[in-house]
Tab-separated table of C-alpha atoms and ligand atoms in Angstrom:
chain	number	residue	atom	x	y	z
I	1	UNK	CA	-48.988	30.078	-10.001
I	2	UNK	CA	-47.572	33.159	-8.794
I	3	UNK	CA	-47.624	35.772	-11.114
I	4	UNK	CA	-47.448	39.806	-11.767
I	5	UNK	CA	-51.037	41.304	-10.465
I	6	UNK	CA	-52.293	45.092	-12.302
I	7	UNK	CA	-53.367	48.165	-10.634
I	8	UNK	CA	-51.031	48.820	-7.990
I	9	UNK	CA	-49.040	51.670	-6.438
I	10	UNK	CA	-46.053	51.796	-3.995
I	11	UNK	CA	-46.408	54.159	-1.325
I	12	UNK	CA	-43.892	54.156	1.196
I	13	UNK	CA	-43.166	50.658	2.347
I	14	UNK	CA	-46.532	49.146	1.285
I	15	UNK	CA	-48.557	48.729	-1.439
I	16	UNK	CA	-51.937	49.987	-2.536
I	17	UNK	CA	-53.747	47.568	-4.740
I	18	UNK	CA	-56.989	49.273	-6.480
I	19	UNK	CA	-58.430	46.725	-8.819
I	20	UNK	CA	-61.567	46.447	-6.302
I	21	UNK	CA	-63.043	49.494	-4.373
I	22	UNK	CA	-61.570	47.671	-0.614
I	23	UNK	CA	-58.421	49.398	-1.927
I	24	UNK	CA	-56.191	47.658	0.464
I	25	UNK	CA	-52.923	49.219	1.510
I	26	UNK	CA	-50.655	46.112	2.362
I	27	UNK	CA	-47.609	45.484	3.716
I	28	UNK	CA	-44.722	43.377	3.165
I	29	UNK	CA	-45.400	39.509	2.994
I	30	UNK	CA	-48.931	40.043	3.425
I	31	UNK	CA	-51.995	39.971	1.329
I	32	UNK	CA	-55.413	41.859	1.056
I	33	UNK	CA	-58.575	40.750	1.937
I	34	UNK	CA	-59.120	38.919	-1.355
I	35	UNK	CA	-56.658	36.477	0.614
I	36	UNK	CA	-55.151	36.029	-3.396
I	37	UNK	CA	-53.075	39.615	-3.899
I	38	UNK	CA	-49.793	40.168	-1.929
I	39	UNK	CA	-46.534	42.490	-1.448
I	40	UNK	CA	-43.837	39.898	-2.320
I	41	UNK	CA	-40.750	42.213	-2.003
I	42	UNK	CA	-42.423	45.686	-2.858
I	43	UNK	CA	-44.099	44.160	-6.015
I	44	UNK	CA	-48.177	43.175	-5.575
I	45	UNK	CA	-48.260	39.761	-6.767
I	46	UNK	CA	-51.253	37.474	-7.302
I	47	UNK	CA	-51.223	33.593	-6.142
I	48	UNK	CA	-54.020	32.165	-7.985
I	49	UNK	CA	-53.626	33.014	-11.871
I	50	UNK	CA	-54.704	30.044	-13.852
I	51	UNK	CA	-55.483	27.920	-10.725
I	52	UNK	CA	-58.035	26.297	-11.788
I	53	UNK	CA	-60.271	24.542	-8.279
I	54	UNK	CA	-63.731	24.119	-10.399
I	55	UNK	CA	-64.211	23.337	-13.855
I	56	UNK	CA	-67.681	21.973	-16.180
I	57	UNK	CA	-69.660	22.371	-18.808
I	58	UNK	CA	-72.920	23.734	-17.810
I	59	UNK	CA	-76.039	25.102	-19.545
I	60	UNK	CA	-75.805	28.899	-19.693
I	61	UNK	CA	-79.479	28.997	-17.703
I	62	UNK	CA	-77.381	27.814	-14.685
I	63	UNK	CA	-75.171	30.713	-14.057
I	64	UNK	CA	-78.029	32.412	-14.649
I	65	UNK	CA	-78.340	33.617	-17.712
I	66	UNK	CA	-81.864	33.535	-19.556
I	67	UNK	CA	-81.457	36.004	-21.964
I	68	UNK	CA	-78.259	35.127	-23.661
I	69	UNK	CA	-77.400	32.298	-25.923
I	70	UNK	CA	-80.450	29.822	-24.568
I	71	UNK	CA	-80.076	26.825	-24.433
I	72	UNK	CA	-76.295	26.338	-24.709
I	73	UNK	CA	-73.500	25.135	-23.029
I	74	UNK	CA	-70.716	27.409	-21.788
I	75	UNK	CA	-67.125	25.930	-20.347
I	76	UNK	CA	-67.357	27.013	-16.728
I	77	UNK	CA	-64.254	27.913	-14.471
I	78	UNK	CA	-63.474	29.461	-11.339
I	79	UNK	CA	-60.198	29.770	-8.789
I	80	UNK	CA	-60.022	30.129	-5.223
I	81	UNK	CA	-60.744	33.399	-3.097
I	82	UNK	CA	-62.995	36.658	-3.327
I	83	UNK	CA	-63.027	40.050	-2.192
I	84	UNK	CA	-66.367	39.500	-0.301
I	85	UNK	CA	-67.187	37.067	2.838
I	86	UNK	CA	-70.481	36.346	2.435
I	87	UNK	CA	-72.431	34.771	5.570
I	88	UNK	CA	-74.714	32.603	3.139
I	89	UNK	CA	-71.525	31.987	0.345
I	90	UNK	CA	-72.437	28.662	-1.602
I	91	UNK	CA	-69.167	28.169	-2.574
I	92	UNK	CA	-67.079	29.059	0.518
I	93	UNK	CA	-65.108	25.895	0.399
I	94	UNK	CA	-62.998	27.883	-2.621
I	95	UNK	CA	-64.198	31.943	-1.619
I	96	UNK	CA	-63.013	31.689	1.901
I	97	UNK	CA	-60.121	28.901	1.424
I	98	UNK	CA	-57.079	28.137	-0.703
I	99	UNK	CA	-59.221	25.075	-2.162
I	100	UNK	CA	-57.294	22.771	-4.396
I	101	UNK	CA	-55.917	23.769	-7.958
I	102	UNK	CA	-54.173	22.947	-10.781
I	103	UNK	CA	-52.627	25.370	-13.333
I	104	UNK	CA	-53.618	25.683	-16.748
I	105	UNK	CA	-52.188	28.349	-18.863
I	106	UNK	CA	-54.690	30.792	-20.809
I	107	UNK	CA	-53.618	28.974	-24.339
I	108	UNK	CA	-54.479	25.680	-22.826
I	109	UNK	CA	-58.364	26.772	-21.973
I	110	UNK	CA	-58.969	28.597	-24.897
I	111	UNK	CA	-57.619	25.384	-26.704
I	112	UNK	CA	-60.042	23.332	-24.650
I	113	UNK	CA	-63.031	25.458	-25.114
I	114	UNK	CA	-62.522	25.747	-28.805
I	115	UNK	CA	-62.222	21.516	-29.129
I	116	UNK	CA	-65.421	21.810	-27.234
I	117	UNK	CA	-68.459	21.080	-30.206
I	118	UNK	CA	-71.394	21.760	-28.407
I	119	UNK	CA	-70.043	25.074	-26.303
I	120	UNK	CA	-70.326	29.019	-26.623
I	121	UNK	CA	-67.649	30.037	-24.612
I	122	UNK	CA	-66.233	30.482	-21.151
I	123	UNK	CA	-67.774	31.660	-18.380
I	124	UNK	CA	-65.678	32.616	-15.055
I	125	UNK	CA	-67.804	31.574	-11.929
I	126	UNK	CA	-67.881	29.867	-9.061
I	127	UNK	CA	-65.537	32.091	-7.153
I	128	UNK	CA	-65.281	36.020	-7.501
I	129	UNK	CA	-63.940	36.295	-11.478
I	130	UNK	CA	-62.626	39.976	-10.954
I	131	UNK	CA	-60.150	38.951	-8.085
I	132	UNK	CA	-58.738	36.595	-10.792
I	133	UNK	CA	-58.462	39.583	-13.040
I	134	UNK	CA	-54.847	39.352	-14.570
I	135	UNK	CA	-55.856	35.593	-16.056
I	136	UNK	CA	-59.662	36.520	-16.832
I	137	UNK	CA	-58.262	39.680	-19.135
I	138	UNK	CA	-55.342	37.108	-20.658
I	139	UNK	CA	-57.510	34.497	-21.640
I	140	UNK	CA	-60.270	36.555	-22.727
I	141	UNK	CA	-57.909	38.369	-25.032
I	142	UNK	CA	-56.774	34.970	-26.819
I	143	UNK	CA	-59.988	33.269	-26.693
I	144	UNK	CA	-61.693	36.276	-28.584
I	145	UNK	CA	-58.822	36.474	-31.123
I	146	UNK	CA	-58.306	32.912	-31.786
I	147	UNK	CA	-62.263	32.457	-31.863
I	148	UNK	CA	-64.329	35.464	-32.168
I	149	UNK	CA	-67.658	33.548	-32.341
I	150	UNK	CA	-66.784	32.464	-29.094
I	151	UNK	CA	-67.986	34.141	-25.716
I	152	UNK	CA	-67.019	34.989	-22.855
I	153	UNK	CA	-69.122	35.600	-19.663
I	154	UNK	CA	-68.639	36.943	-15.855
I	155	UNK	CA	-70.571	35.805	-12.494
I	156	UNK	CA	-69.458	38.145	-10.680
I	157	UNK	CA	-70.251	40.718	-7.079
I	158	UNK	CA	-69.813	43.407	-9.520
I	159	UNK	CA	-67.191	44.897	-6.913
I	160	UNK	CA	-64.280	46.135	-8.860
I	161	UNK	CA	-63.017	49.716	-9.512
I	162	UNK	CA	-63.981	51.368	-13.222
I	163	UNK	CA	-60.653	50.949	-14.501
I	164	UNK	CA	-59.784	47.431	-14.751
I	165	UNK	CA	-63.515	47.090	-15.855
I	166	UNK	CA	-63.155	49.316	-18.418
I	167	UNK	CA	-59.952	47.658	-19.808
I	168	UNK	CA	-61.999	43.968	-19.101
I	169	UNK	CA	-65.421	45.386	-20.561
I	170	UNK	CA	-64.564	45.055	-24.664
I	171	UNK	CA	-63.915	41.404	-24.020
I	172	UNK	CA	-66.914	40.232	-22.240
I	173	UNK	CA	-70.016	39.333	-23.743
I	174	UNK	CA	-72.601	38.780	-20.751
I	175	UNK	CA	-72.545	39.268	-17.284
I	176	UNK	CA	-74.392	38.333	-14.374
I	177	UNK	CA	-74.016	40.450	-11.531
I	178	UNK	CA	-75.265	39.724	-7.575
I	179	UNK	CA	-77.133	42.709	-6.358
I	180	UNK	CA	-76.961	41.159	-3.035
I	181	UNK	CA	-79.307	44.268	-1.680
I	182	UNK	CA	-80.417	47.680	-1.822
I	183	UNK	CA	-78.752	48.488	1.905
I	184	UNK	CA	-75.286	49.630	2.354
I	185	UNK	CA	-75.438	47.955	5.790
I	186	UNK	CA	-76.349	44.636	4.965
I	187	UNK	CA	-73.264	45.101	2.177
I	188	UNK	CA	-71.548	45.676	5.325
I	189	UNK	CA	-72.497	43.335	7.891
I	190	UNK	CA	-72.863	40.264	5.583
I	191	UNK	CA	-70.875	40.794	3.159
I	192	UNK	CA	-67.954	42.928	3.548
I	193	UNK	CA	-68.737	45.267	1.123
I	194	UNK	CA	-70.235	48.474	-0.115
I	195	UNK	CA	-73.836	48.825	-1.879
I	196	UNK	CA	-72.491	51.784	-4.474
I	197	UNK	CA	-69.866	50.447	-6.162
I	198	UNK	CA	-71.591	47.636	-7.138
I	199	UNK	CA	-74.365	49.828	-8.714
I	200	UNK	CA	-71.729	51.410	-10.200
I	201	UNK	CA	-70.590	48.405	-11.954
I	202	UNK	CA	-74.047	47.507	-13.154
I	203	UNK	CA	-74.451	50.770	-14.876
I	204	UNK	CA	-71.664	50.807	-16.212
I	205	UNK	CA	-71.938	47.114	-17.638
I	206	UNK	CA	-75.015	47.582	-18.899
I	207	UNK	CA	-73.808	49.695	-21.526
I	208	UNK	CA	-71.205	47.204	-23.135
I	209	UNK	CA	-72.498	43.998	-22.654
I	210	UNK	CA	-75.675	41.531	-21.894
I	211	UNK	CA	-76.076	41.959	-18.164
I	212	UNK	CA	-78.557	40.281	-15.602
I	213	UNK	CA	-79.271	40.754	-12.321
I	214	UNK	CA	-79.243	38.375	-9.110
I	215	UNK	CA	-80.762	38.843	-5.711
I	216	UNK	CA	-80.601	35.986	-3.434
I	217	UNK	CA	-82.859	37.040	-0.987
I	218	UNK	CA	-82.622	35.906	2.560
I	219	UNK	CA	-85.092	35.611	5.269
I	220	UNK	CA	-86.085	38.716	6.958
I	221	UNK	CA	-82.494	40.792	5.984
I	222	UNK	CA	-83.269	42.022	2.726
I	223	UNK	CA	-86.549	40.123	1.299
I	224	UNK	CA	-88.853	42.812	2.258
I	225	UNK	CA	-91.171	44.391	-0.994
I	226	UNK	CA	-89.529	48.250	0.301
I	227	UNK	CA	-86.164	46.348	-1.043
I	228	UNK	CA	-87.519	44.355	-3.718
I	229	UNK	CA	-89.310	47.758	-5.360
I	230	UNK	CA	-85.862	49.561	-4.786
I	231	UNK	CA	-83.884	47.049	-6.417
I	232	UNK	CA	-86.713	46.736	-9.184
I	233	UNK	CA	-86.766	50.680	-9.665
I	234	UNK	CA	-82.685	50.899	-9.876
I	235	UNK	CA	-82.687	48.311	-12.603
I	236	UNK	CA	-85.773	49.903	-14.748
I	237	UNK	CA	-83.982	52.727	-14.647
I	238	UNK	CA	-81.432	51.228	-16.742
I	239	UNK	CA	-83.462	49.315	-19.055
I	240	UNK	CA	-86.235	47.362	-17.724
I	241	UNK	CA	-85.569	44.721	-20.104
I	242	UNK	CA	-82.961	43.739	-18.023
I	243	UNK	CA	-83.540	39.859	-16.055
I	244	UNK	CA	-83.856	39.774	-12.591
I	245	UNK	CA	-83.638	36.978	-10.708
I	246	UNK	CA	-84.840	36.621	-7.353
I	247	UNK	CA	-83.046	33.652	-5.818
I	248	UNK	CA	-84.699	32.024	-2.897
I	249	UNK	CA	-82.394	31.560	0.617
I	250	UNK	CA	-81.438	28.131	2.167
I	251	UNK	CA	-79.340	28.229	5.217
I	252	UNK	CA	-75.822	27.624	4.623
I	253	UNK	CA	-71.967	28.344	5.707
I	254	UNK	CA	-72.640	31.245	8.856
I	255	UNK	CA	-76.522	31.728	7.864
I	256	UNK	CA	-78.268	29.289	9.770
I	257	UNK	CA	-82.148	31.274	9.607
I	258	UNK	CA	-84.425	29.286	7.898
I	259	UNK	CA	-84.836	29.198	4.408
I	260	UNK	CA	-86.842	32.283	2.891
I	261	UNK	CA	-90.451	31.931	2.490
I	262	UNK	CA	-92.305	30.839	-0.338
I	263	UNK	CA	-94.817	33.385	-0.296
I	264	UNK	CA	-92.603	35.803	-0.046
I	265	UNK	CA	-90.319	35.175	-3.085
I	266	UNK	CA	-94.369	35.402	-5.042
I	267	UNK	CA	-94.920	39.123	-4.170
I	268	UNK	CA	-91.472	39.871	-4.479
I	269	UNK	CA	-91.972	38.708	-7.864
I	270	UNK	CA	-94.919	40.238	-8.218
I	271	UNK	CA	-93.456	43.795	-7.167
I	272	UNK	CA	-90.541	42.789	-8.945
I	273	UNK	CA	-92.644	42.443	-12.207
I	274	UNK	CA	-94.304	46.159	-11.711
I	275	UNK	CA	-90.899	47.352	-12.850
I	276	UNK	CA	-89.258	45.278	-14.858
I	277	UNK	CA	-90.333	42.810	-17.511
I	278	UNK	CA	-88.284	39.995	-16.999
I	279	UNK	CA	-88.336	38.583	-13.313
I	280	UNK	CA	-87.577	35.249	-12.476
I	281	UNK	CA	-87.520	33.322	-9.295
I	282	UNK	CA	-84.659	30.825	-8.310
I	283	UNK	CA	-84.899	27.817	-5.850
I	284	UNK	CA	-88.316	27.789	-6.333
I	285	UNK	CA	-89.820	24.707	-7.137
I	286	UNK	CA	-93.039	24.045	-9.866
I	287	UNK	CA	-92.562	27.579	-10.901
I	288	UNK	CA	-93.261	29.116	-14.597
I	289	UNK	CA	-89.796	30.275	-15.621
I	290	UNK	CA	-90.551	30.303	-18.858
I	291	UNK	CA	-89.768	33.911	-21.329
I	292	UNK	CA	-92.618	35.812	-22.393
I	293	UNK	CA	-93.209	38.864	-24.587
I	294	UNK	CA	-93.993	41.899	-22.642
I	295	UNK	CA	-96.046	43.212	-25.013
I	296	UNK	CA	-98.526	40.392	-26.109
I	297	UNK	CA	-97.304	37.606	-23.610
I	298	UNK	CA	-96.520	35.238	-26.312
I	299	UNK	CA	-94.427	32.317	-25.285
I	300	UNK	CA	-91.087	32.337	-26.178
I	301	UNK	CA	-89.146	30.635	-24.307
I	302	UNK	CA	-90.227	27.366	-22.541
I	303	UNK	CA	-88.307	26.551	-19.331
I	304	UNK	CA	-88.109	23.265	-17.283
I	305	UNK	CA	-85.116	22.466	-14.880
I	306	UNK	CA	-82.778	23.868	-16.871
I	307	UNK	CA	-84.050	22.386	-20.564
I	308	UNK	CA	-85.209	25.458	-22.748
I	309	UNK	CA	-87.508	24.959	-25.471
I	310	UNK	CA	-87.107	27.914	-28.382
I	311	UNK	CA	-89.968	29.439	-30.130
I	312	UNK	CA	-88.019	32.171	-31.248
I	313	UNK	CA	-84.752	32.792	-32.621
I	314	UNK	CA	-84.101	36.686	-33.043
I	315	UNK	CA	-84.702	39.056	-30.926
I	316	UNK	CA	-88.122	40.098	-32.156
I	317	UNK	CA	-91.382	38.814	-31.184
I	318	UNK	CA	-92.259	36.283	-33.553
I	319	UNK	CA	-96.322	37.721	-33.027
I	320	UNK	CA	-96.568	41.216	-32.778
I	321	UNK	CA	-92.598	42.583	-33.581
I	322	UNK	CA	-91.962	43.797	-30.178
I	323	UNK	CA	-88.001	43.715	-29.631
I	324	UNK	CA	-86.597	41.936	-27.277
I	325	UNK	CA	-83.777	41.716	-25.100
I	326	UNK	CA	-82.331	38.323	-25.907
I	327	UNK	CA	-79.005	37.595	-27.357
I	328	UNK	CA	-78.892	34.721	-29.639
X	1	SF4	S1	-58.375	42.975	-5.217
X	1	SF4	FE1	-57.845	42.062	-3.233
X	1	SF4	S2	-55.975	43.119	-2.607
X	1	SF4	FE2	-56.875	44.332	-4.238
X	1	SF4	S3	-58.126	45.877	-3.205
X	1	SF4	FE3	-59.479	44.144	-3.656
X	1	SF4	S4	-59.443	42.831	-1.866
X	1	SF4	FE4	-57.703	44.242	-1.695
């Protein structure tokens, strides 16, 4: 439904919407390039609060999210549209097109989630969650005071202006946020977007919620190890507790190169690993993804698919003490 959007200004005729760093000045009857924010008489409107196009319940390890609840369910949504335009987009069918939706209100999914038994919250994926901002905030708001055990979670480009983060951030519980590269240019080119806010965004998060980290790396555009030990280096600089996944390419939507290789997603984990001490690999099949202490490597969590077996349930290591970045 159509409905009153945030963090907008008038100036002259046209409006300037800056809830994402594109900061699009638009004019009457017309819409940014989220496709989902528009003037409608001199007020910025947005088209797609509480459209609901995807909804399931999924295990938390598929959003991905290793580190945070394991081995639960979480009530997944998304709408239609994003701010980016992503050559490789999975989900382009509702990013790049007014997919089919049906409205329900914020009450309605927080009812929903809370009838759910075996469910820890709601995460917002599939499509871009911060273009969807006014009903994200909304429902967050009621689901946390109606049932604070609950929690909520973002999949998100990270590409959204400090503000409305900052007014979104005491809500959220765990994020995971693309850091689609370490270039500016391939931000550009493939993605329509910049490289800074979006590091911006993962600083920032980082200090307020559970965050981790995906890279989908594609075939000879940003899977070299110069990236991989940038990326790596940016994140341990935060806390290099923080997961990174390293997602392997397949050709889809405009990305037609073949899919990335094999070999290369191993020493990009490997590099990855000289960092950070939680790397994972995506796409990638017969693969360890299991959790280990960094300390003295003890198993703690067992991955297969997405099935996680638990040999821990704090975040200490059950052997030696060390503590652990895993949210239970
Ligand atoms: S949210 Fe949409 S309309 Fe607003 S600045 Fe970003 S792309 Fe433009």
């Amino acid at each position: 439904m159509i409905h009153d959007a945030l963090f907008y200004e008038n100036v002259n005729d046209k409006i300037h919407c800056f809830l994402c760093p594109h900061n699009c000045v638009i004019g009457h009857d017309s819409y940014g390039l989220c496709t989902v924010r528009g003037n409608k008489g001199g007020k910025l409107k947005t088209i797609n609060y509480g459209e609901v196009a995807s909804v399931n319940q999924d295990p938390i390890e598929k959003k991905p999210l290793y580190h945070f609840k394991p081995s639960s369910m979480v009530l997944s949504v998304g709408s239609f549209g994003c701010n980016f335009a992503c050559a490789f987009c999975q989900n382009y069918s509702i990013s790049q097109n007014k997919a089919k939706s049906e409205y329900v209100s914020p009450h309605k999914l927080v009812e929903i989630c809370s009838s759910l038994t075996n469910n820890v919250g709601i995460a917002f994926t599939y499509n871009e969650p911060t273009i969807w901002y006014e009903y994200v905030y909304e429902t967050s708001k009621i689901l946390k005071k109606e049932n604070p055990n609950k929690s909520i979670v973002l999949v998100t480009d990270g590409y959204i202006q400090k503000k409305p983060l900052e007014k979104l951030l005491p809500y959220v519980d765990a994020m995971n946020i693309d850091l689609k590269s370490f270039n500016d240019e391939y931000y550009k080119n493939i993605c329509r977007g910049r490289l800074q806010p979006v590091l911006e965004t993962i600083a920032l998060a980082s200090k307020h919620c559970h965050v981790e980290i995906t890279t989908l790396m594609v075939n000879g555009l940003n899977d070299s190890m110069d990236e991989i030990e940038k990326i790596s280096s940016f994140i341990a600089n935060i806390d290099k507790n923080i997961p990174l996944h390293l997602s392997r390419y397949f050709p889809t939507y405009k990305m037609k190169q073949p899919p990335t290789d094999i070999n290369v997603m191993l020493s990009a984990n490997k590099k990855a690993m000289e960092y950070l001490n939680h790397v994972y690999l995506g796409n990638v099949p017969n693969l360890d993804n299991s959790t280990y202490c960094p300390e003295c490597k003890e198993l703690l969590i067992e991955r297969s698919a997405m099935n996680s077996k638990l040999y821990v349930d704090n975040n200490s290591c059950p052997k030696c003490g060390f503590k652990l970045n895993i949210v239970f």
